[in-house]
Amino acid sequence: MMNKLTQFFKKPFAYAAVFGTLLTSANGYVLLKTFMIPTVEGYVTESQENSYYEDVASEAPQDAETTGTSYSDENIQISISTVRYNDTDVYIADVKVSSAAYLKTALANDTFGRNVTQKTSGIASAHNAILAINGDYYGANSQGYVIKNGVIYRDTARRNTEYDDLVIYKDGSFGIINESEVTAQALLDSGVMNLFAFGPTLVKNGSVSISQNEEVGRAMANNPRTAIGIIDDLHYILVVSDGRTNASQGLSLYELAQVMQQYGCKTAYNLDGGGSSTMYFNGQVINNPTTNGNRISERSVSDIVYIGY
């Protein structure tokens, strides 16, 4: 057996063949680790979360009023409308809360890590969310700040600083920051409770802040989209648009920015879109999420934004 191996490696092509096989295997593993293999980096428990929620109600009032498009109690008011824009169904959730602590985030399977995913509806249901949309899909990246519910999970700045991050402070106000200019700890110390690293910023100071041709990477011009915006103190809109189907063409980033501006947003930010774009309300998905247009189905994601107790 050893003689056969010795003779094999004496052949000129042998080293190249073995090296090529090892290289292919290594590349395959890197791709799997990047996009498929779950890598748990931490676990969040209630004891780890800071005291953000101590002064707010922990259970929904028994006398909440609910319809197919609205929810109302003493702390949370939600009204959902569906509008037609550019041959696309756009779902607009108008939200008012008595405290920013009712605007929360949640991780897939309550676990922080790369490629740890769960459907938006599954995460929302597990957290008794009244309303939820997909978040920034932090788990698709190995870098970039991750701050959720007042906990720093990752403090390594993302390499691509072309887009800024959206931060939400403890008082519910929005801010736009660049990771190259501030540390994650400094953000937490300044009162940042949640951070979203996707982008771009759609509306800033009430004005559309992107060009008509701007796009996320090499994405198609018309897509399903997800965005969050602030209208006034503790007054938000969460928006999801369908796309990639015969019934709904999808929106460009500029069109999405126009929608957010028309609804009065002072600041609005683009979250993960495409097949991730999902809106959940009162126990069910109310839009038509799709990755390729051939099948209406939720994509599993790493995190959500939700309204609830």
XYZ file of C-alpha atoms in Angstrom:
309
model
C 0.000 0.000 0.000
C 2.809 2.435 0.932
C 4.620 1.629 -2.309
C 1.517 2.476 -4.325
C 1.160 5.814 -2.501
C 4.852 6.571 -3.058
C 4.524 5.837 -6.761
C 1.378 7.988 -6.971
C 3.035 11.055 -5.448
C 6.022 10.696 -7.782
C 3.715 11.458 -10.688
C 3.776 15.157 -11.736
C 0.031 15.630 -11.491
C -0.351 14.039 -8.090
C 0.464 17.042 -5.933
C -1.744 19.295 -8.032
C -4.652 16.859 -7.827
C -4.406 16.472 -4.062
C -3.957 20.212 -3.552
C -6.946 20.937 -5.773
C -9.122 18.507 -3.834
C -8.101 20.017 -0.493
C -8.652 23.531 -1.803
C -12.116 22.659 -3.107
C -13.014 21.053 0.212
C -11.750 24.062 2.144
C -13.670 26.490 -0.048
C -16.777 24.365 0.296
C -16.485 24.402 4.063
C -16.007 28.166 4.134
C -19.148 28.629 2.032
C -21.110 26.233 4.222
C -19.928 27.965 7.380
C -20.740 31.366 5.940
C -24.197 30.609 4.598
C -25.526 27.364 6.077
C -23.828 25.900 9.167
C -25.304 27.426 12.358
C -22.583 28.838 14.601
C -23.859 29.650 18.068
C -21.956 32.586 19.523
C -24.030 33.269 22.608
C -27.380 32.812 24.294
C -29.592 35.475 25.745
C -31.621 34.899 28.887
C -33.875 37.241 30.806
C -31.192 37.690 33.441
C -28.823 39.078 30.796
C -31.203 41.722 29.505
C -30.892 45.046 31.267
C -33.656 46.724 33.253
C -35.179 48.310 30.151
C -38.540 46.629 30.715
C -38.947 46.907 34.476
C -41.210 49.957 34.407
C -43.655 48.784 31.732
C -46.525 46.321 31.715
C -45.448 42.750 31.034
C -48.850 41.402 29.983
C -51.410 42.653 27.502
C -54.563 44.118 29.102
C -57.610 41.871 29.000
C -59.757 44.595 27.462
C -57.642 45.118 24.318
C -59.692 45.799 21.198
C -58.645 43.830 18.128
C -59.822 43.592 14.541
C -58.252 42.141 11.417
C -56.403 45.401 10.808
C -56.112 47.053 14.216
C -55.132 46.584 17.841
C -55.692 48.977 20.721
C -55.078 48.975 24.462
C -53.887 51.541 26.986
C -50.247 51.189 25.883
C -50.265 50.146 22.227
C -52.293 51.301 19.225
C -51.764 49.690 15.826
C -53.592 50.379 12.581
C -52.719 48.516 9.390
C -53.613 49.599 5.883
C -52.768 48.075 2.519
C -52.090 50.492 -0.303
C -51.285 50.027 -3.957
C -48.101 51.746 -5.113
C -46.264 51.118 -8.390
C -48.317 47.968 -9.076
C -47.300 46.669 -5.661
C -49.150 45.817 -2.462
C -47.629 47.797 0.401
C -48.566 47.060 4.020
C -48.383 50.075 6.336
C -48.518 49.530 10.097
C -49.046 52.778 11.996
C -47.913 52.260 15.596
C -48.189 54.413 18.711
C -46.852 53.224 22.070
C -46.753 54.707 25.556
C -43.150 53.562 26.055
C -40.323 52.634 23.679
C -39.952 49.418 25.652
C -42.905 48.010 23.676
C -40.795 48.311 20.511
C -38.549 45.265 20.810
C -36.283 42.926 18.911
C -35.920 39.161 19.181
C -33.413 36.600 17.925
C -34.199 33.359 16.141
C -34.492 30.593 18.739
C -33.431 33.201 21.351
C -29.876 32.449 20.240
C -27.154 34.745 18.945
C -25.015 33.288 16.188
C -24.374 33.076 12.486
C -26.912 31.160 10.382
C -29.192 30.603 13.377
C -32.533 31.238 11.712
C -36.259 30.880 12.207
C -39.290 32.173 10.346
C -40.493 35.629 11.332
C -43.848 34.163 12.348
C -42.144 31.576 14.543
C -40.022 34.128 16.396
C -43.020 36.451 16.732
C -45.257 33.704 18.082
C -42.636 32.602 20.611
C -42.530 36.171 21.976
C -46.297 36.796 21.873
C -45.769 39.630 19.421
C -48.804 41.620 18.357
C -47.051 42.968 15.266
C -43.694 41.927 13.809
C -41.498 42.420 10.775
C -38.183 40.865 9.831
C -35.058 42.668 11.047
C -31.608 43.242 9.578
C -30.513 39.570 9.278
C -27.397 40.213 11.368
C -26.548 36.492 11.232
C -25.584 36.623 7.562
C -22.492 38.642 8.509
C -19.431 37.999 10.644
C -18.865 41.681 11.392
C -20.990 44.679 12.240
C -22.354 45.832 15.573
C -25.219 43.841 17.049
C -27.128 45.525 19.861
C -30.534 44.095 20.721
C -32.720 45.103 23.662
C -29.807 46.823 25.379
C -27.343 43.931 25.037
C -24.152 44.091 22.949
C -23.731 40.791 21.134
C -21.047 41.866 18.684
C -18.762 44.887 18.909
C -16.721 44.452 15.730
C -17.380 47.234 13.230
C -18.449 46.140 9.767
C -15.897 46.596 7.005
C -18.286 48.223 4.567
C -19.109 51.569 6.092
C -20.841 52.877 2.974
C -24.160 52.538 4.783
C -24.913 53.940 8.199
C -26.745 52.128 10.998
C -30.074 52.952 12.577
C -30.066 53.186 16.369
C -33.083 53.390 18.656
C -32.558 55.044 22.025
C -34.226 54.233 25.322
C -36.633 57.147 24.889
C -37.731 55.760 21.521
C -35.980 58.331 19.359
C -34.056 57.335 16.227
C -30.483 58.163 15.288
C -28.199 57.440 12.335
C -24.582 56.483 13.098
C -21.539 55.139 11.295
C -19.668 52.296 12.958
C -16.294 53.755 11.976
C -16.972 56.776 14.163
C -18.158 55.260 17.452
C -17.726 52.086 19.505
C -20.545 49.734 20.396
C -19.947 50.375 24.086
C -20.174 54.128 23.566
C -23.509 53.618 21.813
C -24.807 51.527 24.702
C -23.569 54.112 27.203
C -25.429 56.833 25.277
C -28.713 54.971 25.682
C -28.924 52.916 22.485
C -31.196 49.918 23.018
C -31.425 48.539 19.485
C -29.247 48.853 16.395
C -29.897 47.798 12.807
C -27.009 47.399 10.391
C -28.465 47.087 6.914
C -29.491 50.262 5.123
C -29.421 52.555 3.436
C -31.127 55.371 5.304
C -34.234 56.196 3.290
C -35.392 59.429 4.914
C -33.366 61.834 7.023
C -34.723 65.032 8.577
C -37.944 64.475 6.652
C -36.276 64.376 3.226
C -35.576 61.425 0.939
C -31.875 60.714 1.418
C -31.097 58.362 -1.485
C -30.844 58.743 -5.248
C -33.334 57.287 -7.721
C -30.852 54.652 -8.891
C -29.464 53.576 -5.516
C -29.695 49.876 -4.718
C -28.504 47.353 -2.144
C -25.510 45.587 -3.667
C -26.503 43.836 -6.885
C -30.154 43.447 -5.974
C -32.848 43.849 -8.597
C -34.429 47.277 -8.937
C -37.877 46.082 -7.826
C -38.076 43.914 -4.753
C -40.072 42.995 -1.701
C -38.980 45.526 0.925
C -39.045 46.091 4.681
C -38.538 49.426 6.420
C -39.076 51.145 9.739
C -39.613 54.852 10.328
C -40.408 57.358 13.043
C -43.082 60.022 12.579
C -43.061 61.644 16.010
C -42.327 60.782 19.641
C -43.243 57.097 20.154
C -45.069 57.117 16.802
C -43.691 54.734 14.178
C -44.542 53.060 10.922
C -43.413 49.573 9.947
C -43.688 48.882 6.224
C -43.468 45.742 4.109
C -44.057 45.512 0.373
C -44.662 42.423 -1.715
C -42.742 41.827 -4.910
C -41.455 39.426 -7.575
C -44.938 38.183 -8.477
C -47.470 38.927 -11.190
C -49.683 40.536 -8.557
C -46.973 42.757 -7.075
C -44.014 44.087 -8.988
C -42.026 45.299 -5.976
C -40.494 48.638 -5.070
C -37.165 50.293 -5.738
C -35.358 51.788 -2.764
C -36.281 55.247 -3.966
C -39.965 54.325 -4.198
C -39.819 52.855 -0.704
C -38.255 56.089 0.540
C -41.066 58.043 -1.105
C -43.651 55.918 0.708
C -41.939 56.507 4.053
C -41.740 60.243 3.430
C -45.381 60.458 2.343
C -46.426 58.917 5.652
C -44.606 61.630 7.553
C -41.388 59.914 8.572
C -38.639 62.133 9.904
C -36.206 59.209 9.771
C -36.696 55.937 7.888
C -34.373 53.000 7.379
C -34.238 50.057 4.989
C -34.118 46.608 6.587
C -33.461 43.233 4.970
C -35.743 42.678 1.992
C -36.352 40.184 -0.782
C -37.535 36.826 0.480
C -37.093 37.996 4.068
C -39.781 40.698 3.854
C -42.556 39.567 6.167
C -45.258 41.254 8.232
C -46.976 39.345 11.024
C -50.053 40.608 12.852
C -52.324 38.975 15.431
C -51.048 35.474 14.873
C -50.675 35.360 11.112
C -48.534 36.552 8.221
C -50.512 39.207 6.352
C -48.307 39.817 3.310
C -47.097 37.415 0.608
C -43.404 36.707 1.213
C -41.517 35.041 -1.626
C -37.922 34.511 -2.641
C -38.344 33.747 -6.324
C -41.977 34.540 -7.076
C -42.836 30.899 -7.746
C -43.964 30.083 -4.224
C -45.413 32.184 -1.406
C -43.381 31.171 1.617
C -41.490 32.778 4.488
C -37.713 32.809 4.499
C -36.117 32.012 7.837
C -34.270 34.997 9.309
C -32.014 35.714 12.267
C -34.041 38.427 13.992
C -37.253 40.437 14.039
C -38.575 43.803 15.156
C -41.838 43.549 17.057
C -44.451 45.335 19.094
C -45.638 43.543 22.183
C -45.416 42.843 25.897
